[in-house]
Amino acid sequence: MSEIIIQIDGREIAADEGMTVLEAAQKAGISIPTLCYLETLEPYGACRLCSVEVEVRGRTNLVAACLYPVEKDLIVRTRTEKVDRIRKVILELLLAHAPEARGLKMQEYAEEYGADKNRYEKEPSFCIQCGLCVRYCAEIKKKSAICFVNKGPSREIQFIPEIASKECWNCTECFPLCPTEYLQGVFVLTKALAFPSTPMGPSAE
Amino acid sequence: MNNDKIEQILNEHQGQAGALIKVLMEIQEENKWLPREVLVQVSEKLEVPLSRVLRIATIYKTFSLTPKGRYQVNICTGTACQVRGSQQVLEEVQKLTGIKPGETDPDMKFSLETVNCQGCCSLGPLVEIDGKTHGKTAPAEIADALKKYE
Ligand code: SF4
Ligand code: FES
């Protein structure tokens, strides 16, 4: 694989062809915040928290670092004022949906970027639509027991009882991935409504 | 529900994951809605995860996951029809049928839906009943039009 030299925050960094900006930055020890990114899954680009400024041939653009492939002479800026402001607003919007989200790094990021969880009117849908649970189940476990249904403001995740009743109780690997606790809530609800008698958790074996 | 027809549609596309939308559309056309058992059958026959079938079936307005009445009433609420008074027509239809957009009456006779521009604005307000287009509908005429459907 050929090596490409790019510049991130003023540092020259060697990256491999086919890498994303995020991967190149992580390799060089430069941290970019992410919510919907998981190393083992295909990049998805849902949360946009990883937004960075890139400059190609004199033009700057805002891109999602987890999706954007490295190219020759690329200049990346990960912490400009504009980038920070965008991340702050993204966090504030997400926090309006899940103000107490404890999972992953939501609160830490909120502090780092000075995001005010009360800035926008609360719309407690709890799910921030990162798709981690859906993708993990489909890509890693190959079970597809969770899916997104509907679209626009009514888009939500759903466990499919037909599959979940057989597969989930032994797995639950998606629970800790969820940046909020919505996923577990939905599972408990689905279980209570659709297959209440199935034992739950590895301890039930 | 015509099971033979649905089975025929499914058999024609056995194992063809790429035909998912086509199959759902054909079944929707045939049966007017997509019952859960049928979605499970589609998933098995086409070898597509049920989750994908559900995602597709819930994302397009064409598909209905709830039973539909014998006659579909579509009222255009596009800009031109709006200006020409589609709101009053809609209100009249709601009053006559007792249902709101997205609903079906208990006799399974009418299902009501609002739609966007149908491309014949000069005919507005436009009402489509069971595939037949009624143009320039006045709220007062709509009762007669609906009476023709049993
Ligand atoms: S339930 Fe959690 S993991 Fe799943 S999409 Fe929503 S926020 Fe992401
Ligand atoms: S981590 Fe890149 S968009 Fe979510």
PDB file of C-alpha atoms in Angstrom, chain A residues 11-148:
ATOM      1  CA  ARG A  11       1.634  18.090  11.702  1.00  0.00           C
ATOM      2  CA  GLU A  12       2.851  15.996   8.803  1.00  0.00           C
ATOM      3  CA  ILE A  13       1.348  12.548   9.069  1.00  0.00           C
ATOM      4  CA  ALA A  14       1.902   9.440   7.030  1.00  0.00           C
ATOM      5  CA  ALA A  15      -1.267   7.569   6.182  1.00  0.00           C
ATOM      6  CA  ASP A  16      -2.021   4.543   4.061  1.00  0.00           C
ATOM      7  CA  GLU A  17      -4.106   4.768   0.974  1.00  0.00           C
ATOM      8  CA  GLY A  18      -7.739   3.928   1.695  1.00  0.00           C
ATOM      9  CA  MET A  19      -7.611   5.168   5.257  1.00  0.00           C
ATOM     10  CA  THR A  20     -10.098   7.698   6.480  1.00  0.00           C
ATOM     11  CA  VAL A  21      -9.052  10.990   8.035  1.00  0.00           C
ATOM     12  CA  LEU A  22     -10.237   9.664  11.375  1.00  0.00           C
ATOM     13  CA  GLU A  23      -8.068   6.552  11.154  1.00  0.00           C
ATOM     14  CA  ALA A  24      -5.052   8.585  10.122  1.00  0.00           C
ATOM     15  CA  ALA A  25      -5.575  10.980  13.011  1.00  0.00           C
ATOM     16  CA  GLN A  26      -6.047   8.183  15.528  1.00  0.00           C
ATOM     17  CA  LYS A  27      -2.895   6.489  14.305  1.00  0.00           C
ATOM     18  CA  ALA A  28      -1.024   9.735  14.945  1.00  0.00           C
ATOM     19  CA  GLY A  29      -2.564  10.128  18.386  1.00  0.00           C
ATOM     20  CA  ILE A  30      -4.786  13.044  17.466  1.00  0.00           C
ATOM     21  CA  SER A  31      -8.217  12.591  18.930  1.00  0.00           C
ATOM     22  CA  ILE A  32     -11.394  13.460  17.078  1.00  0.00           C
ATOM     23  CA  PRO A  33     -14.677  12.982  18.928  1.00  0.00           C
ATOM     24  CA  THR A  34     -17.006  10.308  17.538  1.00  0.00           C
ATOM     25  CA  LEU A  35     -20.317   8.850  18.580  1.00  0.00           C
ATOM     26  CA  CYS A  36     -21.488   6.624  15.769  1.00  0.00           C
ATOM     27  CA  TYR A  37     -18.065   5.281  14.879  1.00  0.00           C
ATOM     28  CA  LEU A  38     -16.956   1.818  15.922  1.00  0.00           C
ATOM     29  CA  GLU A  39     -13.717   0.393  14.617  1.00  0.00           C
ATOM     30  CA  THR A  40     -15.181  -2.975  13.747  1.00  0.00           C
ATOM     31  CA  LEU A  41     -18.141  -1.611  11.789  1.00  0.00           C
ATOM     32  CA  GLU A  42     -18.456   0.032   8.425  1.00  0.00           C
ATOM     33  CA  PRO A  43     -18.306   3.831   8.762  1.00  0.00           C
ATOM     34  CA  TYR A  44     -21.790   5.271   8.853  1.00  0.00           C
ATOM     35  CA  GLY A  45     -21.581   9.043   9.229  1.00  0.00           C
ATOM     36  CA  ALA A  46     -24.718   9.542  11.275  1.00  0.00           C
ATOM     37  CA  CYS A  47     -23.702  11.810  14.142  1.00  0.00           C
ATOM     38  CA  ARG A  48     -21.375  14.268  12.377  1.00  0.00           C
ATOM     39  CA  LEU A  49     -19.582  14.901  15.640  1.00  0.00           C
ATOM     40  CA  CYS A  50     -16.346  13.985  13.918  1.00  0.00           C
ATOM     41  CA  SER A  51     -16.709  16.941  11.533  1.00  0.00           C
ATOM     42  CA  VAL A  52     -13.373  18.501  10.611  1.00  0.00           C
ATOM     43  CA  GLU A  53     -12.227  21.140   8.189  1.00  0.00           C
ATOM     44  CA  VAL A  54     -10.294  19.844   5.204  1.00  0.00           C
ATOM     45  CA  GLU A  55      -8.444  21.839   2.631  1.00  0.00           C
ATOM     46  CA  VAL A  56      -7.828  20.502  -0.860  1.00  0.00           C
ATOM     47  CA  ARG A  57      -6.118  22.671  -3.437  1.00  0.00           C
ATOM     48  CA  GLY A  58      -6.937  25.825  -1.534  1.00  0.00           C
ATOM     49  CA  ARG A  59     -10.591  25.045  -0.927  1.00  0.00           C
ATOM     50  CA  THR A  60     -11.861  24.307   2.525  1.00  0.00           C
ATOM     51  CA  ASN A  61     -14.773  22.120   3.292  1.00  0.00           C
ATOM     52  CA  LEU A  62     -16.430  20.544   6.311  1.00  0.00           C
ATOM     53  CA  VAL A  63     -16.478  16.770   6.179  1.00  0.00           C
ATOM     54  CA  ALA A  64     -17.113  13.814   8.444  1.00  0.00           C
ATOM     55  CA  ALA A  65     -13.678  12.499   9.379  1.00  0.00           C
ATOM     56  CA  CYS A  66     -14.946   8.956   9.810  1.00  0.00           C
ATOM     57  CA  LEU A  67     -15.959   8.808   6.145  1.00  0.00           C
ATOM     58  CA  TYR A  68     -13.510  11.067   4.357  1.00  0.00           C
ATOM     59  CA  PRO A  69     -10.641   9.210   2.652  1.00  0.00           C
ATOM     60  CA  VAL A  70      -7.139  10.602   2.894  1.00  0.00           C
ATOM     61  CA  GLU A  71      -5.587  11.983  -0.263  1.00  0.00           C
ATOM     62  CA  LYS A  72      -2.310  13.518  -1.273  1.00  0.00           C
ATOM     63  CA  ASP A  73      -1.575  16.974   0.184  1.00  0.00           C
ATOM     64  CA  LEU A  74      -4.742  17.025   2.224  1.00  0.00           C
ATOM     65  CA  ILE A  75      -4.752  19.575   5.011  1.00  0.00           C
ATOM     66  CA  VAL A  76      -6.991  18.796   7.988  1.00  0.00           C
ATOM     67  CA  ARG A  77      -7.896  21.054  10.874  1.00  0.00           C
ATOM     68  CA  THR A  78      -9.622  19.306  13.725  1.00  0.00           C
ATOM     69  CA  ARG A  79     -10.170  22.130  16.206  1.00  0.00           C
ATOM     70  CA  THR A  80     -10.981  25.388  14.489  1.00  0.00           C
ATOM     71  CA  GLU A  81     -13.466  27.736  16.026  1.00  0.00           C
ATOM     72  CA  LYS A  82     -16.026  26.762  13.435  1.00  0.00           C
ATOM     73  CA  VAL A  83     -15.544  23.040  14.009  1.00  0.00           C
ATOM     74  CA  ASP A  84     -15.863  23.478  17.754  1.00  0.00           C
ATOM     75  CA  ARG A  85     -19.040  25.472  17.348  1.00  0.00           C
ATOM     76  CA  ILE A  86     -20.558  22.856  15.066  1.00  0.00           C
ATOM     77  CA  ARG A  87     -19.724  20.079  17.508  1.00  0.00           C
ATOM     78  CA  LYS A  88     -21.233  22.075  20.342  1.00  0.00           C
ATOM     79  CA  VAL A  89     -24.508  22.548  18.481  1.00  0.00           C
ATOM     80  CA  ILE A  90     -24.617  18.887  17.453  1.00  0.00           C
ATOM     81  CA  LEU A  91     -24.169  17.884  21.076  1.00  0.00           C
ATOM     82  CA  GLU A  92     -26.799  20.324  22.237  1.00  0.00           C
ATOM     83  CA  LEU A  93     -29.274  18.953  19.715  1.00  0.00           C
ATOM     84  CA  LEU A  94     -28.518  15.387  20.727  1.00  0.00           C
ATOM     85  CA  LEU A  95     -28.800  16.263  24.403  1.00  0.00           C
ATOM     86  CA  ALA A  96     -32.251  17.687  23.764  1.00  0.00           C
ATOM     87  CA  HIS A  97     -33.192  14.122  22.856  1.00  0.00           C
ATOM     88  CA  ALA A  98     -31.272  12.370  25.599  1.00  0.00           C
ATOM     89  CA  PRO A  99     -30.254  14.893  28.294  1.00  0.00           C
ATOM     90  CA  GLU A 100     -29.045  12.308  30.792  1.00  0.00           C
ATOM     91  CA  ALA A 101     -27.285  10.024  28.343  1.00  0.00           C
ATOM     92  CA  ARG A 102     -24.620   8.313  30.398  1.00  0.00           C
ATOM     93  CA  GLY A 103     -23.261   5.810  27.911  1.00  0.00           C
ATOM     94  CA  LEU A 104     -20.114   6.269  25.848  1.00  0.00           C
ATOM     95  CA  LYS A 105     -18.755   9.750  25.882  1.00  0.00           C
ATOM     96  CA  MET A 106     -21.740  12.038  25.581  1.00  0.00           C
ATOM     97  CA  GLN A 107     -21.392  13.918  28.873  1.00  0.00           C
ATOM     98  CA  GLU A 108     -17.622  14.175  28.602  1.00  0.00           C
ATOM     99  CA  TYR A 109     -17.923  15.696  25.174  1.00  0.00           C
ATOM    100  CA  ALA A 110     -20.651  18.023  26.363  1.00  0.00           C
ATOM    101  CA  GLU A 111     -18.302  19.339  28.992  1.00  0.00           C
ATOM    102  CA  GLU A 112     -15.365  19.596  26.637  1.00  0.00           C
ATOM    103  CA  TYR A 113     -17.299  21.598  24.069  1.00  0.00           C
ATOM    104  CA  GLY A 114     -19.337  23.578  26.551  1.00  0.00           C
ATOM    105  CA  ALA A 115     -22.619  22.192  25.268  1.00  0.00           C
ATOM    106  CA  ASP A 116     -25.668  23.299  27.211  1.00  0.00           C
ATOM    107  CA  LYS A 117     -28.193  20.457  27.433  1.00  0.00           C
ATOM    108  CA  ASN A 118     -30.979  22.928  28.107  1.00  0.00           C
ATOM    109  CA  ARG A 119     -30.369  25.073  25.084  1.00  0.00           C
ATOM    110  CA  TYR A 120     -32.982  23.437  22.901  1.00  0.00           C
ATOM    111  CA  GLU A 121     -36.451  22.397  23.832  1.00  0.00           C
ATOM    112  CA  LYS A 122     -36.462  18.836  25.124  1.00  0.00           C
ATOM    113  CA  GLU A 123     -37.728  16.210  22.767  1.00  0.00           C
ATOM    114  CA  PRO A 124     -37.175  13.031  24.714  1.00  0.00           C
ATOM    115  CA  SER A 125     -36.900  10.402  22.037  1.00  0.00           C
ATOM    116  CA  PHE A 126     -33.794   9.088  23.834  1.00  0.00           C
ATOM    117  CA  CYS A 127     -32.422   7.400  20.747  1.00  0.00           C
ATOM    118  CA  ILE A 128     -29.894   9.576  18.938  1.00  0.00           C
ATOM    119  CA  GLN A 129     -30.064   7.406  15.824  1.00  0.00           C
ATOM    120  CA  CYS A 130     -26.403   6.511  15.794  1.00  0.00           C
ATOM    121  CA  GLY A 131     -27.294   3.136  14.356  1.00  0.00           C
ATOM    122  CA  LEU A 132     -24.649   1.335  16.414  1.00  0.00           C
ATOM    123  CA  CYS A 133     -27.068  -1.274  17.695  1.00  0.00           C
ATOM    124  CA  VAL A 134     -28.615  -1.905  14.293  1.00  0.00           C
ATOM    125  CA  ARG A 135     -25.279  -2.141  12.527  1.00  0.00           C
ATOM    126  CA  TYR A 136     -23.606  -4.238  15.192  1.00  0.00           C
ATOM    127  CA  CYS A 137     -26.373  -6.789  15.074  1.00  0.00           C
ATOM    128  CA  ALA A 138     -26.366  -6.919  11.285  1.00  0.00           C
ATOM    129  CA  GLU A 139     -22.644  -6.711  10.589  1.00  0.00           C
ATOM    130  CA  ILE A 140     -20.991  -8.520  13.472  1.00  0.00           C
ATOM    131  CA  LYS A 141     -23.651 -10.866  14.777  1.00  0.00           C
ATOM    132  CA  LYS A 142     -25.351 -11.289  11.386  1.00  0.00           C
ATOM    133  CA  LYS A 143     -28.702 -11.632  13.116  1.00  0.00           C
ATOM    134  CA  SER A 144     -30.450  -8.391  12.212  1.00  0.00           C
ATOM    135  CA  ALA A 145     -32.672  -8.536  15.244  1.00  0.00           C
ATOM    136  CA  ILE A 146     -32.896  -4.730  15.406  1.00  0.00           C
ATOM    137  CA  CYS A 147     -33.825  -2.383  12.627  1.00  0.00           C
ATOM    138  CA  PHE A 148     -34.751   1.182  11.904  1.00  0.00           C
TER     139      PHE A 148
END
